PDB file of C-alpha atoms in Angstrom:
ATOM      1  CA  UNK A   1      -2.629 -91.860-105.264  1.00  0.00           C
ATOM      2  CA  UNK A   2      -3.726 -94.663-107.570  1.00  0.00           C
ATOM      3  CA  UNK A   3      -5.731 -97.617-106.344  1.00  0.00           C
ATOM      4  CA  UNK A   4      -2.585 -99.698-106.745  1.00  0.00           C
ATOM      5  CA  UNK A   5      -0.576 -97.273-104.627  1.00  0.00           C
ATOM      6  CA  UNK A   6      -3.331 -97.109-102.037  1.00  0.00           C
ATOM      7  CA  UNK A   7      -3.393-100.883-101.841  1.00  0.00           C
ATOM      8  CA  UNK A   8       0.352-100.858-101.168  1.00  0.00           C
ATOM      9  CA  UNK A   9      -0.402 -99.776 -97.595  1.00  0.00           C
ATOM     10  CA  UNK A  10      -2.698-102.740 -97.086  1.00  0.00           C
ATOM     11  CA  UNK A  11      -0.107-104.992 -98.689  1.00  0.00           C
ATOM     12  CA  UNK A  12       2.508-103.774 -96.233  1.00  0.00           C
ATOM     13  CA  UNK A  13       0.212-104.579 -93.306  1.00  0.00           C
ATOM     14  CA  UNK A  14      -0.434-108.033 -94.694  1.00  0.00           C
ATOM     15  CA  UNK A  15       3.307-108.621 -95.102  1.00  0.00           C
ATOM     16  CA  UNK A  16       3.783-107.827 -91.423  1.00  0.00           C
ATOM     17  CA  UNK A  17       1.202-110.462 -90.537  1.00  0.00           C
ATOM     18  CA  UNK A  18      -0.149-110.510 -87.008  1.00  0.00           C
ATOM     19  CA  UNK A  19       2.106-108.420 -84.808  1.00  0.00           C
ATOM     20  CA  UNK A  20       3.372-110.030 -81.611  1.00  0.00           C
ATOM     21  CA  UNK A  21       2.184-108.006 -78.617  1.00  0.00           C
ATOM     22  CA  UNK A  22       2.410-108.905 -74.935  1.00  0.00           C
ATOM     23  CA  UNK A  23      -0.609-108.189 -72.732  1.00  0.00           C
ATOM     24  CA  UNK A  24      -1.752-108.614 -69.158  1.00  0.00           C
ATOM     25  CA  UNK A  25      -3.667-111.899 -69.191  1.00  0.00           C
ATOM     26  CA  UNK A  26      -6.696-110.516 -67.336  1.00  0.00           C
ATOM     27  CA  UNK A  27      -7.345-108.131 -70.261  1.00  0.00           C
ATOM     28  CA  UNK A  28      -8.050-111.133 -72.499  1.00  0.00           C
ATOM     29  CA  UNK A  29     -10.573-112.541 -70.063  1.00  0.00           C
ATOM     30  CA  UNK A  30      -8.248-114.897 -68.222  1.00  0.00           C
ATOM     31  CA  UNK A  31      -9.499-115.341 -64.640  1.00  0.00           C
ATOM     32  CA  UNK A  32      -6.176-114.603 -62.994  1.00  0.00           C
ATOM     33  CA  UNK A  33      -6.949-111.618 -60.802  1.00  0.00           C
ATOM     34  CA  UNK A  34      -6.636-111.729 -57.009  1.00  0.00           C
ATOM     35  CA  UNK A  35     -10.387-112.368 -56.675  1.00  0.00           C
ATOM     36  CA  UNK A  36     -10.550-115.002 -59.410  1.00  0.00           C
ATOM     37  CA  UNK A  37     -12.042-112.560 -61.903  1.00  0.00           C
ATOM     38  CA  UNK A  38     -10.788-110.810 -65.015  1.00  0.00           C
ATOM     39  CA  UNK A  39     -10.789-107.365 -66.631  1.00  0.00           C
ATOM     40  CA  UNK A  40     -11.471-108.234 -70.241  1.00  0.00           C
ATOM     41  CA  UNK A  41     -10.973-105.352 -72.665  1.00  0.00           C
ATOM     42  CA  UNK A  42     -13.221-105.642 -75.712  1.00  0.00           C
ATOM     43  CA  UNK A  43     -10.854-103.382 -77.637  1.00  0.00           C
ATOM     44  CA  UNK A  44      -7.967-105.742 -76.984  1.00  0.00           C
ATOM     45  CA  UNK A  45      -9.713-109.103 -77.090  1.00  0.00           C
ATOM     46  CA  UNK A  46     -11.900-108.384 -80.123  1.00  0.00           C
ATOM     47  CA  UNK A  47     -10.983-105.332 -82.199  1.00  0.00           C
ATOM     48  CA  UNK A  48      -7.206-105.548 -82.018  1.00  0.00           C
ATOM     49  CA  UNK A  49      -6.970-109.341 -81.948  1.00  0.00           C
ATOM     50  CA  UNK A  50      -7.363-109.391 -85.745  1.00  0.00           C
ATOM     51  CA  UNK A  51      -3.998-107.636 -86.036  1.00  0.00           C
ATOM     52  CA  UNK A  52      -2.156-108.589 -82.837  1.00  0.00           C
ATOM     53  CA  UNK A  53      -0.812-112.017 -81.921  1.00  0.00           C
ATOM     54  CA  UNK A  54      -1.052-111.836 -78.150  1.00  0.00           C
ATOM     55  CA  UNK A  55       1.350-113.202 -75.554  1.00  0.00           C
ATOM     56  CA  UNK A  56      -0.687-113.064 -72.312  1.00  0.00           C
ATOM     57  CA  UNK A  57       1.251-112.704 -69.071  1.00  0.00           C
ATOM     58  CA  UNK A  58       0.162-112.490 -65.436  1.00  0.00           C
ATOM     59  CA  UNK A  59       3.277-111.890 -63.334  1.00  0.00           C
ATOM     60  CA  UNK A  60       1.546-112.506 -60.014  1.00  0.00           C
ATOM     61  CA  UNK A  61       0.400-115.947 -61.127  1.00  0.00           C
ATOM     62  CA  UNK A  62       3.778-116.389 -62.802  1.00  0.00           C
ATOM     63  CA  UNK A  63       5.642-116.062 -59.486  1.00  0.00           C
ATOM     64  CA  UNK A  64       3.404-118.657 -57.862  1.00  0.00           C
ATOM     65  CA  UNK A  65       0.692-116.606 -56.189  1.00  0.00           C
ATOM     66  CA  UNK A  66      -2.616-118.441 -56.238  1.00  0.00           C
ATOM     67  CA  UNK A  67      -6.060-117.557 -57.547  1.00  0.00           C
ATOM     68  CA  UNK A  68      -7.735-116.195 -55.530  1.00  0.00           C
ATOM     69  CA  UNK A  69      -4.930-114.663 -53.434  1.00  0.00           C
ATOM     70  CA  UNK A  70      -4.035-112.020 -50.926  1.00  0.00           C
ATOM     71  CA  UNK A  71      -3.728-108.658 -52.632  1.00  0.00           C
ATOM     72  CA  UNK A  72      -0.385-106.907 -52.762  1.00  0.00           C
ATOM     73  CA  UNK A  73       0.291-103.197 -52.635  1.00  0.00           C
ATOM     74  CA  UNK A  74       3.205-100.838 -53.169  1.00  0.00           C
ATOM     75  CA  UNK A  75       4.826 -99.447 -50.037  1.00  0.00           C
ATOM     76  CA  UNK A  76       7.716 -96.994 -49.703  1.00  0.00           C
ATOM     77  CA  UNK A  77       9.079 -94.305 -51.994  1.00  0.00           C
ATOM     78  CA  UNK A  78       8.148 -93.826 -55.690  1.00  0.00           C
ATOM     79  CA  UNK A  79      11.725 -94.486 -56.817  1.00  0.00           C
ATOM     80  CA  UNK A  80      12.012 -97.854 -55.061  1.00  0.00           C
ATOM     81  CA  UNK A  81       8.684 -99.218 -53.808  1.00  0.00           C
ATOM     82  CA  UNK A  82       8.211-102.664 -52.327  1.00  0.00           C
ATOM     83  CA  UNK A  83       5.397-105.053 -53.249  1.00  0.00           C
ATOM     84  CA  UNK A  84       4.021-106.301 -49.932  1.00  0.00           C
ATOM     85  CA  UNK A  85       1.010-108.325 -48.892  1.00  0.00           C
ATOM     86  CA  UNK A  86      -1.852-106.024 -47.964  1.00  0.00           C
ATOM     87  CA  UNK A  87      -2.746-108.053 -44.872  1.00  0.00           C
ATOM     88  CA  UNK A  88       0.636-109.703 -44.239  1.00  0.00           C
ATOM     89  CA  UNK A  89       3.282-107.058 -44.854  1.00  0.00           C
ATOM     90  CA  UNK A  90       6.059-109.573 -44.282  1.00  0.00           C
ATOM     91  CA  UNK A  91       5.027-111.193 -47.577  1.00  0.00           C
ATOM     92  CA  UNK A  92       7.434-109.318 -49.882  1.00  0.00           C
ATOM     93  CA  UNK A  93       7.318-110.321 -53.565  1.00  0.00           C
ATOM     94  CA  UNK A  94       9.325-107.409 -54.959  1.00  0.00           C
ATOM     95  CA  UNK A  95      12.380-109.387 -56.034  1.00  0.00           C
ATOM     96  CA  UNK A  96      10.269-112.248 -57.341  1.00  0.00           C
ATOM     97  CA  UNK A  97       8.418-109.819 -59.641  1.00  0.00           C
ATOM     98  CA  UNK A  98      11.696-108.303 -60.844  1.00  0.00           C
ATOM     99  CA  UNK A  99      13.169-111.727 -61.541  1.00  0.00           C
ATOM    100  CA  UNK A 100      10.023-112.740 -63.417  1.00  0.00           C
ATOM    101  CA  UNK A 101      10.245-109.538 -65.465  1.00  0.00           C
ATOM    102  CA  UNK A 102      13.812-110.470 -66.430  1.00  0.00           C
ATOM    103  CA  UNK A 103      12.630-113.940 -67.425  1.00  0.00           C
ATOM    104  CA  UNK A 104       9.834-112.556 -69.591  1.00  0.00           C
ATOM    105  CA  UNK A 105      12.086-109.859 -71.057  1.00  0.00           C
ATOM    106  CA  UNK A 106      14.342-112.617 -72.362  1.00  0.00           C
ATOM    107  CA  UNK A 107      11.420-114.715 -73.604  1.00  0.00           C
ATOM    108  CA  UNK A 108       9.563-111.826 -75.245  1.00  0.00           C
ATOM    109  CA  UNK A 109      12.471-110.158 -76.977  1.00  0.00           C
ATOM    110  CA  UNK A 110      10.611-110.066 -80.301  1.00  0.00           C
ATOM    111  CA  UNK A 111       7.399-108.292 -79.239  1.00  0.00           C
ATOM    112  CA  UNK A 112       6.413-105.000 -80.847  1.00  0.00           C
ATOM    113  CA  UNK A 113       4.165-103.718 -78.067  1.00  0.00           C
ATOM    114  CA  UNK A 114       2.889-104.369 -74.554  1.00  0.00           C
ATOM    115  CA  UNK A 115      -0.551-103.579 -73.100  1.00  0.00           C
ATOM    116  CA  UNK A 116      -0.527-103.492 -69.301  1.00  0.00           C
ATOM    117  CA  UNK A 117      -3.350-103.572 -66.759  1.00  0.00           C
ATOM    118  CA  UNK A 118      -3.701-100.158 -65.151  1.00  0.00           C
ATOM    119  CA  UNK A 119      -3.485 -99.534 -61.379  1.00  0.00           C
ATOM    120  CA  UNK A 120      -1.885-102.929 -60.777  1.00  0.00           C
ATOM    121  CA  UNK A 121       1.008-103.026 -58.258  1.00  0.00           C
ATOM    122  CA  UNK A 122       2.741-105.431 -60.602  1.00  0.00           C
ATOM    123  CA  UNK A 123       1.648-104.234 -64.063  1.00  0.00           C
ATOM    124  CA  UNK A 124       0.611-100.578 -63.744  1.00  0.00           C
ATOM    125  CA  UNK A 125       2.706 -98.218 -65.839  1.00  0.00           C
ATOM    126  CA  UNK A 126       1.936 -94.976 -64.028  1.00  0.00           C
ATOM    127  CA  UNK A 127       0.161 -93.515 -60.996  1.00  0.00           C
ATOM    128  CA  UNK A 128      -0.194 -96.860 -59.208  1.00  0.00           C
ATOM    129  CA  UNK A 129      -1.402 -96.280 -55.643  1.00  0.00           C
ATOM    130  CA  UNK A 130       1.522 -96.095 -53.222  1.00  0.00           C
ATOM    131  CA  UNK A 131       1.474 -96.254 -49.417  1.00  0.00           C
ATOM    132  CA  UNK A 132       3.853 -95.044 -46.757  1.00  0.00           C
ATOM    133  CA  UNK A 133       5.291 -97.450 -44.186  1.00  0.00           C
ATOM    134  CA  UNK A 134       2.672 -96.289 -41.659  1.00  0.00           C
ATOM    135  CA  UNK A 135      -0.134 -97.236 -44.050  1.00  0.00           C
ATOM    136  CA  UNK A 136      -1.020 -93.694 -45.123  1.00  0.00           C
ATOM    137  CA  UNK A 137      -1.392 -93.078 -48.877  1.00  0.00           C
ATOM    138  CA  UNK A 138       1.622 -91.468 -50.508  1.00  0.00           C
ATOM    139  CA  UNK A 139       1.099 -88.199 -52.368  1.00  0.00           C
ATOM    140  CA  UNK A 140       2.779 -89.623 -55.461  1.00  0.00           C
ATOM    141  CA  UNK A 141       2.086 -92.795 -57.378  1.00  0.00           C
ATOM    142  CA  UNK A 142       4.583 -95.316 -58.703  1.00  0.00           C
ATOM    143  CA  UNK A 143       5.119 -97.854 -61.463  1.00  0.00           C
ATOM    144  CA  UNK A 144       4.235-101.491 -60.987  1.00  0.00           C
ATOM    145  CA  UNK A 145       7.275-103.591 -60.058  1.00  0.00           C
ATOM    146  CA  UNK A 146       7.067-105.986 -63.008  1.00  0.00           C
ATOM    147  CA  UNK A 147       6.173-103.298 -65.551  1.00  0.00           C
ATOM    148  CA  UNK A 148       9.014-101.025 -64.530  1.00  0.00           C
ATOM    149  CA  UNK A 149      11.625-103.776 -64.775  1.00  0.00           C
ATOM    150  CA  UNK A 150      10.322-105.038 -68.124  1.00  0.00           C
ATOM    151  CA  UNK A 151      10.257-101.537 -69.647  1.00  0.00           C
ATOM    152  CA  UNK A 152      13.807-100.919 -68.437  1.00  0.00           C
ATOM    153  CA  UNK A 153      14.868-104.061 -70.303  1.00  0.00           C
ATOM    154  CA  UNK A 154      13.001-103.098 -73.505  1.00  0.00           C
ATOM    155  CA  UNK A 155      12.897 -99.291 -73.633  1.00  0.00           C
ATOM    156  CA  UNK A 156      12.013 -99.143 -77.341  1.00  0.00           C
ATOM    157  CA  UNK A 157       8.925-101.358 -77.157  1.00  0.00           C
ATOM    158  CA  UNK A 158       5.705 -99.271 -77.269  1.00  0.00           C
ATOM    159  CA  UNK A 159       3.760 -99.727 -74.032  1.00  0.00           C
ATOM    160  CA  UNK A 160       0.392 -98.487 -72.836  1.00  0.00           C
ATOM    161  CA  UNK A 161      -2.142 -99.165 -70.128  1.00  0.00           C
ATOM    162  CA  UNK A 162      -5.472-100.631 -71.215  1.00  0.00           C
ATOM    163  CA  UNK A 163      -7.422 -97.891 -69.444  1.00  0.00           C
ATOM    164  CA  UNK A 164      -5.607 -95.147 -71.351  1.00  0.00           C
ATOM    165  CA  UNK A 165      -6.544 -96.826 -74.630  1.00  0.00           C
ATOM    166  CA  UNK A 166     -10.084 -95.546 -74.064  1.00  0.00           C
ATOM    167  CA  UNK A 167      -8.724 -92.131 -75.050  1.00  0.00           C
ATOM    168  CA  UNK A 168      -8.909 -91.830 -78.858  1.00  0.00           C
ATOM    169  CA  UNK A 169      -5.666 -89.828 -79.162  1.00  0.00           C
ATOM    170  CA  UNK A 170      -3.654 -92.186 -76.949  1.00  0.00           C
ATOM    171  CA  UNK A 171      -5.170 -95.251 -78.651  1.00  0.00           C
ATOM    172  CA  UNK A 172      -4.204 -94.038 -82.117  1.00  0.00           C
ATOM    173  CA  UNK A 173      -0.755 -93.003 -80.938  1.00  0.00           C
ATOM    174  CA  UNK A 174      -0.006 -96.380 -79.344  1.00  0.00           C
ATOM    175  CA  UNK A 175      -1.188 -98.434 -82.317  1.00  0.00           C
ATOM    176  CA  UNK A 176       0.761 -96.177 -84.694  1.00  0.00           C
ATOM    177  CA  UNK A 177       3.891 -96.885 -82.644  1.00  0.00           C
ATOM    178  CA  UNK A 178       3.262-100.628 -82.624  1.00  0.00           C
ATOM    179  CA  UNK A 179       2.994-100.755 -86.420  1.00  0.00           C
ATOM    180  CA  UNK A 180       6.028 -98.478 -86.779  1.00  0.00           C
ATOM    181  CA  UNK A 181       8.152-100.700 -84.547  1.00  0.00           C
ATOM    182  CA  UNK A 182       6.933-103.816 -86.355  1.00  0.00           C
ATOM    183  CA  UNK A 183       7.922-102.201 -89.667  1.00  0.00           C
ATOM    184  CA  UNK A 184      11.345-101.396 -88.239  1.00  0.00           C
ATOM    185  CA  UNK A 185      11.875-104.960 -87.071  1.00  0.00           C
ATOM    186  CA  UNK A 186      10.811-106.226 -90.506  1.00  0.00           C
ATOM    187  CA  UNK A 187      13.284-103.860 -92.150  1.00  0.00           C
ATOM    188  CA  UNK A 188      16.085-105.130 -89.926  1.00  0.00           C
ATOM    189  CA  UNK A 189      15.136-108.739 -90.657  1.00  0.00           C
ATOM    190  CA  UNK A 190      15.380-108.080 -94.398  1.00  0.00           C
ATOM    191  CA  UNK A 191      18.888-106.707 -94.007  1.00  0.00           C
ATOM    192  CA  UNK A 192      19.464-103.109 -93.031  1.00  0.00           C
ATOM    193  CA  UNK A 193      21.570-100.767 -95.148  1.00  0.00           C
ATOM    194  CA  UNK A 194      22.173 -97.024 -94.960  1.00  0.00           C
ATOM    195  CA  UNK A 195      20.139 -96.588 -98.128  1.00  0.00           C
ATOM    196  CA  UNK A 196      17.232 -98.544 -96.614  1.00  0.00           C
ATOM    197  CA  UNK A 197      17.508 -96.484 -93.425  1.00  0.00           C
ATOM    198  CA  UNK A 198      17.302 -93.206 -95.363  1.00  0.00           C
ATOM    199  CA  UNK A 199      14.323 -94.539 -97.310  1.00  0.00           C
ATOM    200  CA  UNK A 200      12.603 -95.601 -94.084  1.00  0.00           C
ATOM    201  CA  UNK A 201      13.111 -92.122 -92.649  1.00  0.00           C
ATOM    202  CA  UNK A 202      11.647 -90.569 -95.801  1.00  0.00           C
ATOM    203  CA  UNK A 203       8.532 -92.716 -95.502  1.00  0.00           C
ATOM    204  CA  UNK A 204       7.977 -91.489 -91.942  1.00  0.00           C
ATOM    205  CA  UNK A 205       8.583 -87.807 -92.741  1.00  0.00           C
ATOM    206  CA  UNK A 206       5.050 -86.547 -92.240  1.00  0.00           C
ATOM    207  CA  UNK A 207       4.226 -88.942 -89.422  1.00  0.00           C
ATOM    208  CA  UNK A 208       7.204 -87.581 -87.496  1.00  0.00           C
ATOM    209  CA  UNK A 209       6.326 -84.008 -88.449  1.00  0.00           C
ATOM    210  CA  UNK A 210       2.878 -84.531 -86.941  1.00  0.00           C
ATOM    211  CA  UNK A 211       4.280 -85.615 -83.586  1.00  0.00           C
ATOM    212  CA  UNK A 212       7.723 -84.036 -83.261  1.00  0.00           C
ATOM    213  CA  UNK A 213       8.970 -81.881 -86.173  1.00  0.00           C
ATOM    214  CA  UNK A 214      12.186 -80.929 -84.350  1.00  0.00           C
ATOM    215  CA  UNK A 215      12.981 -84.611 -83.822  1.00  0.00           C
ATOM    216  CA  UNK A 216      12.357 -85.284 -87.514  1.00  0.00           C
ATOM    217  CA  UNK A 217      14.967 -82.685 -88.403  1.00  0.00           C
ATOM    218  CA  UNK A 218      17.393 -84.049 -85.817  1.00  0.00           C
ATOM    219  CA  UNK A 219      17.028 -87.609 -87.103  1.00  0.00           C
ATOM    220  CA  UNK A 220      17.593 -86.355 -90.629  1.00  0.00           C
ATOM    221  CA  UNK A 221      20.831 -84.673 -89.561  1.00  0.00           C
ATOM    222  CA  UNK A 222      21.902 -87.897 -87.859  1.00  0.00           C
ATOM    223  CA  UNK A 223      21.556 -89.802 -91.131  1.00  0.00           C
ATOM    224  CA  UNK A 224      23.183 -87.046 -93.169  1.00  0.00           C
ATOM    225  CA  UNK A 225      26.307 -86.849 -90.993  1.00  0.00           C
ATOM    226  CA  UNK A 226      26.816 -90.514 -90.122  1.00  0.00           C
ATOM    227  CA  UNK A 227      28.808 -91.694 -93.127  1.00  0.00           C
ATOM    228  CA  UNK A 228      31.816 -92.729 -91.058  1.00  0.00           C
ATOM    229  CA  UNK A 229      29.837 -94.398 -88.261  1.00  0.00           C
ATOM    230  CA  UNK A 230      29.145 -98.147 -88.195  1.00  0.00           C
ATOM    231  CA  UNK A 231      25.667 -98.942 -89.459  1.00  0.00           C
ATOM    232  CA  UNK A 232      24.570-100.710 -86.272  1.00  0.00           C
ATOM    233  CA  UNK A 233      25.426 -97.638 -84.178  1.00  0.00           C
ATOM    234  CA  UNK A 234      23.534 -95.300 -86.500  1.00  0.00           C
ATOM    235  CA  UNK A 235      20.542 -97.629 -86.587  1.00  0.00           C
ATOM    236  CA  UNK A 236      20.450 -97.878 -82.787  1.00  0.00           C
ATOM    237  CA  UNK A 237      20.556 -94.085 -82.416  1.00  0.00           C
ATOM    238  CA  UNK A 238      17.943 -93.636 -85.117  1.00  0.00           C
ATOM    239  CA  UNK A 239      15.304 -96.060 -83.835  1.00  0.00           C
ATOM    240  CA  UNK A 240      15.758 -94.834 -80.261  1.00  0.00           C
ATOM    241  CA  UNK A 241      15.133 -91.262 -81.369  1.00  0.00           C
ATOM    242  CA  UNK A 242      12.284 -92.234 -83.658  1.00  0.00           C
ATOM    243  CA  UNK A 243      10.342 -94.192 -81.040  1.00  0.00           C
ATOM    244  CA  UNK A 244      10.727 -91.347 -78.548  1.00  0.00           C
ATOM    245  CA  UNK A 245       9.477 -88.893 -81.180  1.00  0.00           C
ATOM    246  CA  UNK A 246       6.459 -91.021 -82.068  1.00  0.00           C
ATOM    247  CA  UNK A 247       5.528 -91.297 -78.391  1.00  0.00           C
ATOM    248  CA  UNK A 248       4.634 -87.615 -78.424  1.00  0.00           C
ATOM    249  CA  UNK A 249       0.984 -87.130 -79.328  1.00  0.00           C
ATOM    250  CA  UNK A 250       0.078 -85.088 -82.390  1.00  0.00           C
ATOM    251  CA  UNK A 251      -2.175 -82.059 -81.965  1.00  0.00           C
ATOM    252  CA  UNK A 252      -4.791 -80.546 -84.246  1.00  0.00           C
ATOM    253  CA  UNK A 253      -2.295 -77.792 -85.008  1.00  0.00           C
ATOM    254  CA  UNK A 254       0.480 -80.209 -85.974  1.00  0.00           C
ATOM    255  CA  UNK A 255      -1.907 -82.354 -88.034  1.00  0.00           C
ATOM    256  CA  UNK A 256      -3.069 -79.226 -89.862  1.00  0.00           C
ATOM    257  CA  UNK A 257       0.543 -78.303 -90.588  1.00  0.00           C
ATOM    258  CA  UNK A 258       1.110 -81.727 -92.155  1.00  0.00           C
ATOM    259  CA  UNK A 259      -2.155 -81.576 -94.111  1.00  0.00           C
ATOM    260  CA  UNK A 260      -1.109 -78.205 -95.511  1.00  0.00           C
ATOM    261  CA  UNK A 261       2.297 -79.557 -96.532  1.00  0.00           C
ATOM    262  CA  UNK A 262       0.809 -82.577 -98.271  1.00  0.00           C
ATOM    263  CA  UNK A 263      -1.927 -80.561-100.009  1.00  0.00           C
ATOM    264  CA  UNK A 264       0.839 -78.340-101.402  1.00  0.00           C
ATOM    265  CA  UNK A 265       1.762 -81.161-103.772  1.00  0.00           C
ATOM    266  CA  UNK A 266      -1.652 -80.706-105.407  1.00  0.00           C
ATOM    267  CA  UNK A 267      -1.653 -76.939-105.916  1.00  0.00           C
ATOM    268  CA  UNK A 268      -0.758 -77.161-109.616  1.00  0.00           C
ATOM    269  CA  UNK A 269      -3.353 -79.795-110.489  1.00  0.00           C
ATOM    270  CA  UNK A 270      -6.435 -78.696-108.538  1.00  0.00           C
ATOM    271  CA  UNK A 271      -8.906 -76.045-109.606  1.00  0.00           C
ATOM    272  CA  UNK A 272      -9.377 -72.983-107.424  1.00  0.00           C
ATOM    273  CA  UNK A 273     -12.672 -74.413-106.149  1.00  0.00           C
ATOM    274  CA  UNK A 274     -10.996 -77.715-105.260  1.00  0.00           C
ATOM    275  CA  UNK A 275      -8.174 -75.940-103.454  1.00  0.00           C
ATOM    276  CA  UNK A 276     -10.686 -73.844-101.539  1.00  0.00           C
ATOM    277  CA  UNK A 277     -12.654 -76.935-100.536  1.00  0.00           C
ATOM    278  CA  UNK A 278      -9.454 -78.579 -99.292  1.00  0.00           C
ATOM    279  CA  UNK A 279      -8.534 -75.533 -97.222  1.00  0.00           C
ATOM    280  CA  UNK A 280     -12.027 -75.289 -95.773  1.00  0.00           C
ATOM    281  CA  UNK A 281     -11.949 -78.906 -94.614  1.00  0.00           C
ATOM    282  CA  UNK A 282      -8.527 -78.458 -93.018  1.00  0.00           C
ATOM    283  CA  UNK A 283      -9.873 -75.403 -91.207  1.00  0.00           C
ATOM    284  CA  UNK A 284     -12.976 -77.307 -90.107  1.00  0.00           C
ATOM    285  CA  UNK A 285     -10.704 -80.003 -88.685  1.00  0.00           C
ATOM    286  CA  UNK A 286      -8.584 -77.378 -86.906  1.00  0.00           C
ATOM    287  CA  UNK A 287     -11.658 -75.958 -85.184  1.00  0.00           C
ATOM    288  CA  UNK A 288     -13.022 -79.401 -84.268  1.00  0.00           C
ATOM    289  CA  UNK A 289     -16.022 -79.438 -86.619  1.00  0.00           C
ATOM    290  CA  UNK A 290     -14.889 -82.608 -88.414  1.00  0.00           C
ATOM    291  CA  UNK A 291     -12.519 -85.467 -87.490  1.00  0.00           C
ATOM    292  CA  UNK A 292      -9.114 -85.962 -89.089  1.00  0.00           C
ATOM    293  CA  UNK A 293     -10.433 -88.642 -91.423  1.00  0.00           C
ATOM    294  CA  UNK A 294     -12.472 -86.056 -93.370  1.00  0.00           C
ATOM    295  CA  UNK A 295      -9.656 -83.905 -94.831  1.00  0.00           C
ATOM    296  CA  UNK A 296      -7.507 -87.037 -95.176  1.00  0.00           C
ATOM    297  CA  UNK A 297     -10.172 -88.759 -97.246  1.00  0.00           C
ATOM    298  CA  UNK A 298     -10.366 -85.804 -99.616  1.00  0.00           C
ATOM    299  CA  UNK A 299      -6.579 -85.714 -99.919  1.00  0.00           C
ATOM    300  CA  UNK A 300      -6.484 -89.395-100.776  1.00  0.00           C
ATOM    301  CA  UNK A 301      -9.220 -88.848-103.357  1.00  0.00           C
ATOM    302  CA  UNK A 302      -7.206 -86.149-105.118  1.00  0.00           C
ATOM    303  CA  UNK A 303      -4.016 -88.216-105.046  1.00  0.00           C
ATOM    304  CA  UNK A 304      -5.878 -91.119-106.619  1.00  0.00           C
ATOM    305  CA  UNK A 305      -6.695 -88.791-109.510  1.00  0.00           C
ATOM    306  CA  UNK A 306      -3.275 -87.103-109.486  1.00  0.00           C
ATOM    307  CA  UNK A 307      -0.730 -89.679-108.282  1.00  0.00           C
ATOM    308  CA  UNK A 308       2.518 -88.521-106.685  1.00  0.00           C
ATOM    309  CA  UNK A 309       5.182 -91.146-106.015  1.00  0.00           C
ATOM    310  CA  UNK A 310       6.660 -89.403-102.962  1.00  0.00           C
ATOM    311  CA  UNK A 311       3.304 -88.856-101.251  1.00  0.00           C
ATOM    312  CA  UNK A 312       2.183 -92.393-102.104  1.00  0.00           C
ATOM    313  CA  UNK A 313       4.909 -93.811 -99.857  1.00  0.00           C
ATOM    314  CA  UNK A 314       4.093 -91.628 -96.844  1.00  0.00           C
ATOM    315  CA  UNK A 315       3.125 -93.682 -93.793  1.00  0.00           C
ATOM    316  CA  UNK A 316       1.168 -90.719 -92.419  1.00  0.00           C
ATOM    317  CA  UNK A 317      -1.630 -91.364 -94.912  1.00  0.00           C
ATOM    318  CA  UNK A 318      -2.215 -94.851 -93.465  1.00  0.00           C
ATOM    319  CA  UNK A 319      -0.091 -95.683 -90.389  1.00  0.00           C
ATOM    320  CA  UNK A 320      -2.415 -98.537 -89.360  1.00  0.00           C
ATOM    321  CA  UNK A 321      -5.164-100.603 -91.038  1.00  0.00           C
ATOM    322  CA  UNK A 322      -8.050 -98.439 -92.193  1.00  0.00           C
ATOM    323  CA  UNK A 323     -10.599-100.906 -90.816  1.00  0.00           C
ATOM    324  CA  UNK A 324      -9.635 -99.934 -87.272  1.00  0.00           C
ATOM    325  CA  UNK A 325     -11.104 -96.488 -87.926  1.00  0.00           C
ATOM    326  CA  UNK A 326      -8.734 -94.890 -85.433  1.00  0.00           C
ATOM    327  CA  UNK A 327      -8.777 -91.480 -87.088  1.00  0.00           C
ATOM    328  CA  UNK A 328     -12.564 -91.272 -87.134  1.00  0.00           C
ATOM    329  CA  UNK A 329     -12.437 -90.000 -83.548  1.00  0.00           C
ATOM    330  CA  UNK A 330      -9.451 -87.637 -83.778  1.00  0.00           C
TER     331      UNK A 330
END
């Protein structure tokens, strides 16, 4: 990979500009919580703000609840909970939160990601505390009312809870999906064609192989057998399958498989000592001795010396800006 080819990744990020991402307002330091406080996330408000153009939303304030305010909690069954006042159960804001989610879903139709506040009865994505009608805790959790409705309206948009972003694997996976979806939207804005769709799939080959190799093959078959289908139908099926595939988290084993595939393009140009060093670093990554960035850095070094046009276009080598350092902890 030449310096020029390596810079092409950075150029592509710059062409995307700041990516529009919705976020729970309290995570940016807005004092909108029930007690008048906030839950600022330094990752969101500082590290990611260089790349994300945030649209802060607080649904509870949005439906007219004050600050400070009576807390609400989820009551009922996981499939259809109600958002009720914790001290005045007759205060039911379930429908108001759903209606507000519909309003925001229309307004935020161009976002490429959403970061929700965890444990919130309005914004929590999973395992939100749920109570039975008699006040006893339910064995199962539920989704926040607003979050569930919004996600139903925009099933392709990558979503994650701020608390889960403290996990290095989940953080890298979410940000990879945000940049992938932003790239897809940019491709559609430029004017989608079947040729462009095939090229897009080729660029994501190894990224998809790292998360869901069977899905990569399935998406490839979709493109190969869709000649008679309208382009918009094929595109809709493709991006739905791709975003589901990317949601699966890569493992050390799957990363090693991809690293082995990519290093195979170098077998004719590297010395035996260089090939051995490459294999040793991949093995050290597999056993957890070094992070993913170590064998990747060596691969990039060799491809700078021995450029390969197909590998140079692979998103896997740089799915997000290098400055974020997301693979230093994988």
